[in-house]
Short mmCIF file of C-alpha atoms in Angstrom, two decimals:
data_model
loop_
_atom_site.label_atom_id
_atom_site.label_comp_id
_atom_site.label_asym_id
_atom_site.label_seq_id
_atom_site.Cartn_x
_atom_site.Cartn_y
_atom_site.Cartn_z
CA MET A 1 -102.07 74.23 -136.78
CA SER A 2 -103.82 77.44 -136.36
CA ASN A 3 -101.42 80.30 -135.92
CA ASN A 4 -103.16 82.06 -133.12
CA LYS A 5 -103.11 79.46 -130.63
CA THR A 6 -99.65 78.72 -131.32
CA ASN A 7 -96.96 81.16 -129.80
CA ARG A 8 -93.45 81.21 -131.56
CA TRP A 9 -91.89 82.61 -128.79
CA LEU A 10 -93.42 79.88 -125.88
CA ILE A 11 -91.49 77.56 -127.66
CA LEU A 12 -88.43 79.75 -128.38
CA PHE A 13 -87.75 80.35 -124.94
CA THR A 14 -88.55 76.14 -124.31
CA GLY A 15 -85.90 75.41 -127.12
CA ILE A 16 -84.22 77.42 -125.72
CA PHE A 17 -83.82 75.59 -122.05
CA ALA A 18 -83.08 72.22 -124.17
CA ASN A 19 -79.96 73.95 -125.49
CA LEU A 20 -78.23 75.24 -122.07
CA CYS A 21 -79.20 70.98 -121.44
CA VAL A 22 -76.76 70.38 -125.18
CA GLY A 23 -74.74 73.75 -124.04
CA ALA A 24 -72.84 71.31 -120.78
CA ALA A 25 -70.84 69.91 -122.89
CA LEU A 26 -69.25 72.93 -123.28
CA ALA A 27 -68.18 72.95 -119.43
CA TRP A 28 -66.24 69.97 -119.94
CA SER A 29 -63.20 71.89 -118.93
CA VAL A 30 -64.08 71.75 -115.36
CA PHE A 31 -63.96 67.92 -114.88
CA ARG A 32 -60.57 67.47 -117.53
CA LYS A 33 -58.83 67.38 -114.20
CA PRO A 34 -60.12 65.60 -111.43
CA LEU A 35 -60.77 63.08 -114.18
CA MET A 36 -56.85 63.21 -114.84
CA VAL A 37 -55.92 62.27 -111.43
CA LEU A 38 -59.33 59.78 -110.72
CA PHE A 39 -58.25 56.95 -113.92
CA GLY A 40 -54.28 59.32 -114.18
CA ALA A 41 -54.66 59.56 -117.68
CA SER A 42 -53.48 62.80 -119.23
CA VAL A 43 -53.96 65.35 -121.07
CA SER A 44 -54.53 63.73 -124.50
CA GLN A 45 -56.65 61.15 -122.97
CA VAL A 46 -58.97 63.80 -121.01
CA THR A 47 -59.45 65.61 -124.00
CA ILE A 48 -60.92 62.42 -126.24
CA PRO A 49 -64.79 61.71 -125.18
CA TYR A 50 -65.19 65.67 -125.28
CA THR A 51 -63.88 65.97 -129.28
CA LEU A 52 -65.68 62.47 -129.79
CA SER A 53 -68.61 64.09 -128.70
CA LEU A 54 -68.44 67.26 -131.13
CA ALA A 55 -67.25 65.23 -133.49
CA LEU A 56 -70.15 62.94 -134.02
CA MET A 57 -72.76 65.92 -133.32
CA PRO A 58 -73.05 66.67 -137.22
CA ILE A 59 -74.05 62.98 -137.65
CA SER A 60 -76.93 63.73 -135.02
CA MET A 61 -77.85 65.77 -135.88
CA ILE A 62 -78.35 65.09 -139.67
CA ILE A 63 -80.68 61.97 -138.72
CA ALA A 64 -82.19 64.34 -136.74
CA GLY A 65 -82.47 66.69 -139.93
CA ARG A 66 -83.96 63.96 -141.80
CA ILE A 67 -86.99 62.90 -139.22
CA GLN A 68 -87.66 66.39 -138.76
CA ASP A 69 -88.55 67.78 -142.40
CA LYS A 70 -90.51 63.99 -142.21
CA ARG A 71 -92.06 64.18 -139.37
CA GLY A 72 -91.82 67.50 -137.10
CA PRO A 73 -88.90 68.55 -134.42
CA LYS A 74 -90.67 66.48 -131.16
CA LEU A 75 -90.08 62.89 -132.22
CA ALA A 76 -86.35 63.72 -132.55
CA MET A 77 -86.34 66.53 -129.34
CA PHE A 78 -87.53 63.38 -127.46
CA ILE A 79 -86.11 61.08 -128.02
CA GLY A 80 -82.47 62.74 -128.14
CA GLY A 81 -82.94 64.07 -124.88
CA LEU A 82 -83.13 60.17 -123.82
CA ILE A 83 -80.22 59.75 -125.05
CA LEU A 84 -77.98 62.45 -124.02
CA SER A 85 -79.68 61.55 -120.69
CA ALA A 86 -78.06 58.43 -120.46
CA SER A 87 -75.06 59.10 -121.78
CA TYR A 88 -74.67 61.07 -118.52
CA PHE A 89 -76.11 59.46 -116.35
CA LEU A 90 -74.04 55.88 -117.76
CA SER A 91 -71.26 58.33 -117.85
CA GLY A 92 -71.06 58.17 -114.18
CA TYR A 93 -70.39 54.03 -114.09
CA ALA A 94 -66.90 54.62 -115.78
CA THR A 95 -64.12 52.76 -114.38
CA ASN A 96 -61.11 54.42 -116.07
CA ILE A 97 -61.04 56.58 -119.38
CA GLN A 98 -62.06 54.45 -122.28
CA PHE A 99 -65.22 53.12 -121.41
CA LEU A 100 -66.22 57.47 -120.95
CA TYR A 101 -64.98 57.43 -124.53
CA ILE A 102 -67.90 55.03 -125.38
CA THR A 103 -70.19 57.19 -123.38
CA TYR A 104 -69.48 60.53 -122.93
CA GLY A 105 -68.36 60.58 -126.30
CA ILE A 106 -69.83 58.28 -129.04
CA LEU A 107 -73.23 58.10 -126.73
CA GLY A 108 -72.97 61.72 -126.65
CA GLY A 109 -72.37 62.86 -130.17
CA ALA A 110 -75.40 60.76 -130.76
CA SER A 111 -78.01 62.47 -128.84
CA LEU A 112 -76.16 66.87 -129.33
CA GLY A 113 -77.34 68.01 -132.40
CA ALA A 114 -80.30 65.56 -132.10
CA VAL A 115 -81.05 68.50 -128.95
CA TYR A 116 -79.93 71.68 -131.43
CA SER A 117 -80.53 70.55 -134.84
CA CYS A 118 -84.70 70.60 -133.82
CA THR A 119 -84.45 73.51 -131.39
CA VAL A 120 -81.96 75.73 -133.61
CA VAL A 121 -83.90 74.56 -137.33
CA ASN A 122 -88.22 74.36 -135.94
CA THR A 123 -87.42 77.74 -133.65
CA VAL A 124 -85.76 79.61 -137.74
CA LYS A 125 -89.38 78.32 -139.89
CA TRP A 126 -90.67 80.17 -137.24
CA PHE A 127 -89.51 83.71 -136.93
CA PRO A 128 -88.57 83.68 -141.02
CA ASP A 129 -88.89 88.68 -140.20
CA LYS A 130 -85.71 87.96 -136.93
CA ARG A 131 -84.12 85.58 -138.30
CA GLY A 132 -80.86 86.52 -137.06
CA LEU A 133 -82.56 87.76 -134.07
CA ALA A 134 -83.90 84.17 -133.58
CA GLY A 135 -81.71 82.04 -134.40
CA GLY A 136 -79.03 83.78 -132.55
CA LEU A 137 -81.21 83.32 -129.41
CA ILE A 138 -82.09 79.25 -129.49
CA ALA A 139 -78.12 79.49 -130.60
CA ALA A 140 -77.53 81.62 -127.26
CA GLY A 141 -79.35 78.48 -124.97
CA LEU A 142 -76.08 76.11 -126.47
CA GLY A 143 -73.32 78.98 -126.17
CA ALA A 144 -75.08 79.13 -122.16
CA GLY A 145 -74.90 76.22 -121.43
CA SER A 146 -70.84 76.63 -120.00
CA ILE A 147 -72.56 79.74 -117.61
CA ILE A 148 -74.68 76.84 -115.35
CA PHE A 149 -73.05 74.20 -115.85
CA ALA A 150 -69.07 74.61 -115.20
CA PRO A 151 -70.01 76.35 -111.61
CA LEU A 152 -72.95 73.90 -111.03
CA GLY A 153 -70.06 70.52 -111.90
CA VAL A 154 -67.70 72.39 -109.83
CA SER A 155 -69.89 72.33 -106.81
CA LEU A 156 -70.98 69.41 -106.92
CA MET A 157 -68.09 67.97 -107.28
CA LYS A 158 -66.71 69.25 -104.14
CA ILE A 159 -69.10 67.32 -102.08
CA TYR A 160 -69.33 64.41 -104.75
CA SER A 161 -66.74 62.70 -107.70
CA PRO A 162 -66.99 63.71 -111.41
CA LEU A 163 -68.83 60.91 -111.92
CA ILE A 164 -72.04 61.39 -109.69
CA THR A 165 -72.13 64.92 -110.60
CA PHE A 166 -72.61 63.26 -115.03
CA GLN A 167 -75.57 61.08 -113.65
CA ILE A 168 -76.91 64.24 -111.78
CA PHE A 169 -76.91 66.09 -114.66
CA GLY A 170 -78.28 63.72 -116.61
CA VAL A 171 -81.37 63.93 -113.98
CA ILE A 172 -81.68 67.03 -115.09
CA PHE A 173 -81.35 67.58 -118.48
CA LEU A 174 -84.38 63.65 -118.85
CA ILE A 175 -86.66 66.25 -116.97
CA VAL A 176 -85.66 69.74 -119.02
CA ILE A 177 -85.21 68.46 -122.59
CA SER A 178 -88.98 66.33 -121.89
CA PHE A 179 -90.86 69.18 -121.07
CA ALA A 180 -89.36 71.03 -123.95
CA SER A 181 -90.15 68.72 -126.74
CA ILE A 182 -93.36 69.28 -125.72
CA PHE A 183 -93.81 72.66 -127.31
CA ALA A 184 -91.46 71.58 -130.11
CA VAL A 185 -94.34 72.05 -132.88
CA SER A 186 -93.73 72.71 -136.53
CA PRO A 187 -94.96 76.73 -137.94
CA PRO A 188 -97.86 75.87 -141.53
CA ALA A 189 -96.16 75.91 -144.44
CA GLY A 190 -95.88 78.93 -145.80
CA TYR A 191 -96.56 81.15 -142.35
CA LYS A 192 -95.72 84.46 -142.02
CA PRO A 193 -95.58 86.34 -139.01
CA GLU A 194 -99.73 88.78 -138.95
CA GLY A 195 -98.88 91.45 -140.33
CA TRP A 196 -96.13 90.80 -141.73
CA THR A 197 -94.62 91.39 -145.48
CA PRO A 198 -92.01 88.87 -146.44
CA PRO A 199 -88.58 91.95 -147.88
CA ILE A 200 -87.06 90.86 -151.61
CA SER A 201 -83.50 89.97 -149.91
CA ASN A 202 -80.65 90.85 -152.62
CA LEU A 203 -79.21 86.66 -151.75
CA ALA A 204 -82.91 85.44 -152.24
CA SER A 205 -82.43 87.65 -155.52
CA ILE A 206 -80.03 85.29 -156.85
CA ASN A 207 -81.85 82.25 -156.71
CA SER A 208 -84.07 80.98 -158.93
CA ALA A 209 -87.51 80.02 -157.56
CA SER A 210 -86.99 76.23 -158.68
CA SER A 211 -83.91 75.98 -156.45
CA ILE A 212 -85.12 78.64 -153.68
CA ASP A 213 -85.51 75.20 -152.27
CA LYS A 214 -82.68 73.06 -152.10
CA SER A 215 -82.89 69.49 -151.18
CA TRP A 216 -79.24 68.72 -149.43
CA LYS A 217 -78.06 66.60 -152.96
CA ASP A 218 -78.97 69.86 -155.41
CA MET A 219 -77.12 71.81 -151.60
CA LEU A 220 -73.71 69.92 -152.42
CA LYS A 221 -74.00 70.87 -156.04
CA ASP A 222 -73.94 74.59 -155.28
CA PRO A 223 -69.98 75.84 -155.21
CA LEU A 224 -71.33 78.62 -152.64
CA PHE A 225 -71.89 75.83 -150.31
CA TYR A 226 -67.95 74.50 -150.08
CA ILE A 227 -67.00 78.08 -149.71
CA ALA A 228 -70.00 78.58 -146.95
CA TRP A 229 -68.23 74.89 -145.20
CA VAL A 230 -64.54 75.70 -145.64
CA ALA A 231 -65.53 79.28 -143.47
CA LEU A 232 -67.13 77.43 -140.89
CA VAL A 233 -64.49 74.47 -140.44
CA LEU A 234 -61.74 77.53 -139.62
CA ALA A 235 -64.56 80.13 -137.40
CA CYS A 236 -64.78 76.92 -135.59
CA VAL A 237 -61.75 76.19 -133.94
CA SER A 238 -60.67 79.13 -132.45
CA GLY A 239 -63.85 79.27 -130.15
CA LEU A 240 -63.53 75.13 -129.61
CA MET A 241 -60.17 75.19 -128.10
CA ILE A 242 -60.71 77.81 -126.19
CA ILE A 243 -63.49 76.09 -125.04
CA GLY A 244 -62.33 72.42 -124.35
CA HIS A 245 -59.06 73.94 -122.53
CA ALA A 246 -60.37 77.30 -120.94
CA ALA A 247 -60.04 75.90 -117.47
CA THR A 248 -56.73 74.92 -117.35
CA ILE A 249 -55.10 77.82 -120.23
CA GLY A 250 -57.08 79.79 -116.80
CA GLN A 251 -54.50 78.03 -114.45
CA GLU A 252 -51.31 77.54 -116.11
CA VAL A 253 -51.23 80.68 -118.30
CA VAL A 254 -51.98 82.93 -116.01
CA GLY A 255 -51.67 81.06 -112.45
CA LEU A 256 -54.89 80.45 -111.80
CA SER A 257 -56.41 79.51 -108.93
CA PRO A 258 -59.50 75.99 -110.09
CA ALA A 259 -62.50 78.59 -108.85
CA VAL A 260 -61.42 81.61 -110.66
CA ALA A 261 -60.89 79.17 -113.36
CA ALA A 262 -63.87 78.14 -112.81
CA ILE A 263 -65.26 81.96 -113.63
CA GLY A 264 -63.57 82.13 -116.26
CA VAL A 265 -64.85 79.29 -117.81
CA SER A 266 -69.06 81.21 -116.99
CA ILE A 267 -67.72 84.30 -118.73
CA LEU A 268 -66.31 82.57 -121.69
CA GLY A 269 -69.78 80.60 -121.26
CA ILE A 270 -71.42 83.75 -120.91
CA ALA A 271 -69.89 85.85 -123.79
CA ASN A 272 -70.54 82.64 -126.48
CA ALA A 273 -74.73 82.90 -125.75
CA SER A 274 -74.44 86.52 -125.50
CA GLY A 275 -72.72 86.82 -128.70
CA ARG A 276 -75.05 84.66 -130.55
CA ALA A 277 -78.00 86.60 -130.05
CA VAL A 278 -75.82 89.80 -130.92
CA TRP A 279 -73.59 89.06 -133.77
CA GLY A 280 -77.23 87.50 -134.95
CA ILE A 281 -78.98 91.15 -134.82
CA VAL A 282 -76.13 92.51 -136.24
CA SER A 283 -76.20 90.36 -139.39
CA ASP A 284 -80.04 91.53 -139.83
CA LYS A 285 -78.30 95.11 -140.26
CA LEU A 286 -75.29 94.43 -142.03
CA GLY A 287 -76.07 91.72 -144.13
CA ARG A 288 -74.95 88.01 -143.45
CA PHE A 289 -71.51 88.01 -145.16
CA PRO A 290 -69.23 91.79 -143.99
CA THR A 291 -70.48 90.39 -140.92
CA VAL A 292 -68.78 87.45 -140.22
CA SER A 293 -65.50 88.58 -142.57
CA LEU A 294 -65.91 91.44 -138.80
CA ILE A 295 -66.04 88.59 -136.76
CA PHE A 296 -63.31 86.61 -138.10
CA LEU A 297 -61.23 90.13 -137.10
CA VAL A 298 -61.76 90.09 -133.74
CA SER A 299 -61.47 86.55 -133.68
CA ALA A 300 -58.09 86.90 -134.95
CA LEU A 301 -57.13 90.03 -132.45
CA SER A 302 -58.34 87.66 -129.25
CA MET A 303 -56.13 84.82 -130.61
CA PHE A 304 -53.07 87.25 -131.10
CA LEU A 305 -54.35 89.07 -127.56
CA LEU A 306 -53.98 85.74 -125.53
CA SER A 307 -51.12 84.44 -126.82
CA TYR A 308 -49.04 87.34 -126.32
CA MET A 309 -50.70 89.29 -123.37
CA ALA A 310 -52.42 86.74 -121.19
CA SER A 311 -50.15 87.78 -118.01
CA THR A 312 -53.49 89.28 -115.83
CA PHE A 313 -56.52 87.87 -115.17
CA LEU A 314 -57.75 90.96 -117.43
CA VAL A 315 -56.12 90.02 -120.49
CA PHE A 316 -57.13 87.12 -120.38
CA VAL A 317 -60.43 87.48 -119.90
CA ILE A 318 -60.70 90.42 -122.62
CA SER A 319 -59.39 87.37 -124.97
CA ILE A 320 -61.61 85.17 -124.36
CA VAL A 321 -64.61 86.92 -124.50
CA GLY A 322 -64.02 87.61 -127.57
CA ILE A 323 -63.10 84.20 -128.73
CA GLY A 324 -66.47 83.24 -126.56
CA SER A 325 -68.47 86.04 -128.63
CA CYS A 326 -66.70 85.33 -131.64
CA TYR A 327 -67.30 81.49 -131.41
CA GLY A 328 -70.71 82.17 -130.40
CA GLY A 329 -71.29 84.68 -133.28
CA PHE A 330 -71.15 82.26 -135.84
CA PHE A 331 -73.88 79.94 -134.79
CA GLY A 332 -76.51 82.19 -134.42
CA ILE A 333 -75.92 83.37 -137.85
CA TYR A 334 -75.46 80.08 -139.92
CA PRO A 335 -78.96 78.25 -139.78
CA ALA A 336 -79.62 82.18 -141.40
CA ILE A 337 -76.77 82.06 -143.58
CA THR A 338 -77.80 78.28 -144.51
CA GLY A 339 -81.82 79.34 -145.30
CA GLU A 340 -81.18 82.13 -146.80
CA MET A 341 -79.12 80.33 -149.72
CA PHE A 342 -81.24 76.69 -149.79
CA GLY A 343 -84.29 77.66 -148.54
CA LEU A 344 -85.87 75.98 -145.55
CA LYS A 345 -88.37 73.36 -146.45
CA ASN A 346 -85.26 70.74 -146.07
CA MET A 347 -83.92 73.43 -144.01
CA GLY A 348 -83.38 70.54 -140.84
CA MET A 349 -80.79 68.40 -143.56
CA ASN A 350 -79.28 71.11 -145.13
CA TRP A 351 -78.33 72.74 -141.70
CA GLY A 352 -77.66 69.54 -140.92
CA VAL A 353 -74.96 68.42 -143.61
CA MET A 354 -73.89 72.42 -143.46
CA PHE A 355 -73.33 71.56 -139.38
CA THR A 356 -70.69 68.32 -140.00
CA ALA A 357 -67.56 71.35 -140.70
CA PHE A 358 -68.72 70.90 -136.79
CA ALA A 359 -66.53 67.90 -136.44
CA PRO A 360 -63.03 68.26 -138.76
CA ALA A 361 -62.52 72.25 -136.20
CA ALA A 362 -64.17 69.65 -133.20
CA ILE A 363 -60.65 67.02 -133.99
CA PHE A 364 -58.50 69.51 -134.62
CA GLY A 365 -58.69 73.04 -132.41
CA PRO A 366 -59.02 70.85 -128.85
CA LEU A 367 -56.13 68.57 -130.02
CA LEU A 368 -53.78 70.85 -131.58
CA ALA A 369 -53.31 72.86 -128.09
CA ALA A 370 -53.35 69.56 -125.76
CA GLN A 371 -50.23 68.66 -128.99
CA VAL A 372 -48.88 72.03 -129.21
CA ARG A 373 -48.64 72.25 -124.78
CA VAL A 374 -46.96 68.66 -125.10
CA ASN A 375 -44.91 69.98 -127.01
CA TYR A 376 -43.15 72.63 -126.64
CA GLY A 377 -44.42 73.17 -122.88
CA ASP A 378 -47.33 76.53 -123.72
CA TYR A 379 -49.69 77.06 -125.88
CA SER A 380 -48.64 79.68 -127.29
CA TRP A 381 -48.77 78.16 -130.68
CA ALA A 382 -51.35 76.65 -130.14
CA PHE A 383 -53.14 80.52 -130.49
CA ILE A 384 -51.04 81.93 -133.57
CA ILE A 385 -52.15 79.70 -136.49
CA ALA A 386 -55.92 79.95 -134.60
CA GLY A 387 -55.21 83.41 -135.49
CA GLY A 388 -53.79 82.42 -138.35
CA LEU A 389 -56.54 80.37 -139.48
CA SER A 390 -59.39 83.06 -138.21
CA ILE A 391 -57.57 85.71 -140.95
CA LEU A 392 -57.56 82.66 -143.30
CA GLY A 393 -62.46 82.88 -142.88
CA ILE A 394 -61.38 86.80 -144.31
CA ILE A 395 -60.07 86.51 -147.08
CA LEU A 396 -62.09 83.31 -147.68
CA THR A 397 -65.58 85.27 -146.65
CA ARG A 398 -64.90 87.69 -148.91
CA TYR A 399 -64.18 85.70 -151.36
CA ALA A 400 -67.82 84.40 -151.06
CA GLN A 401 -68.74 87.33 -151.02
CA SER A 402 -68.06 88.41 -154.08
CA VAL A 403 -69.27 85.12 -155.55
CA VAL A 404 -72.45 85.74 -153.61
CA LYS A 405 -72.05 90.62 -155.70
CA LYS A 406 -71.08 88.68 -159.75
CA ASN A 407 -74.40 85.88 -159.70
CA GLU A 408 -76.58 88.86 -157.78
CA ASN A 409 -75.05 91.26 -160.51
CA SER A 410 -75.75 88.57 -164.09
CA LYS A 411 -79.01 87.02 -162.86
CA ASN A 412 -80.18 91.03 -162.23
CA ASN A 413 -78.03 91.46 -166.37
CA LYS A 414 -80.64 87.85 -167.78
CA VAL A 415 -83.66 89.86 -166.27
CA ALA A 416 -82.44 93.29 -168.18
#
């Protein structure tokens, strides 16, 4: 493929539109109460479809990543889009909440990661000169999904049932992702933008020429993988907790109406989306690890603010903007971290394996909030626990940074 015939920005922007559809899963909180009324389900029961879909997302990422590394992103992305569309359309035939466990939860989870992995990994490969920016922008599509689909879902449910709304979403997803997959092509091996000379980064110098393109098996032998993986688990807990319960928190903690709470969900989505791009740019300037530490700090402060002072809409918005931007920032940065630590050749598979950190966070975060609310009558302790985990994330990230520096010094001494 000739570089001159491929517009990498077109690949980026069509990928963003595909990720908007994936990001509709983050608008689940606006469906929570309507589904509770429709099926007579509890808070915990209505949380399960959302939790299942996110927990299974890494599995589809690994499978799609393997296909992408071998055959390119087009096929995996198209099939993922078909399955995602089917999961929403079939959800429209639910007669009980358990039916949604299978359609929205299992089937949806089997497709979300396929689309997301193909768009993110392929885009990062096309932008070796702007990995933080490109990774942040493409990931912003997923974060922005709730900006569009949360208010759209609320508007549609004023006219139709939640089930018909699911089916309308499914048709939209089929059209958008099928179109986007047409442009999903891989860059040539060793691709470099015209006029760009790769810098010699400190992180790259840690890895020898033989290890820069590690397979997933080699990656699992590297202690840095486990440090980064645990940090990603901690990074996801706060965001997924708030995303899954944002509308309910707004109504119960602050006393907002459903319509105003939906606005809060959209603001959360804007913060999530913009944080992916903004923090990605920051990481290109400050470095990945220092930026991750800073994001953890902002996340912790936002969770504590939400716990102790969220009595007005303004404080609620400030808190969720901080949490949403930080959650998005982690996913804007982590694809670049994965590619830089373990190479681009097998990045589809490697990013899928790294993303398995999302599964325990997707289970723990939303269910922790639901269980705390049931046991204590509000969400305060869930916010405090999440804030404490973010503080732990700072400690872990600083340790990872010291390991990186030690490895770099050791390599430089051997060269000298």
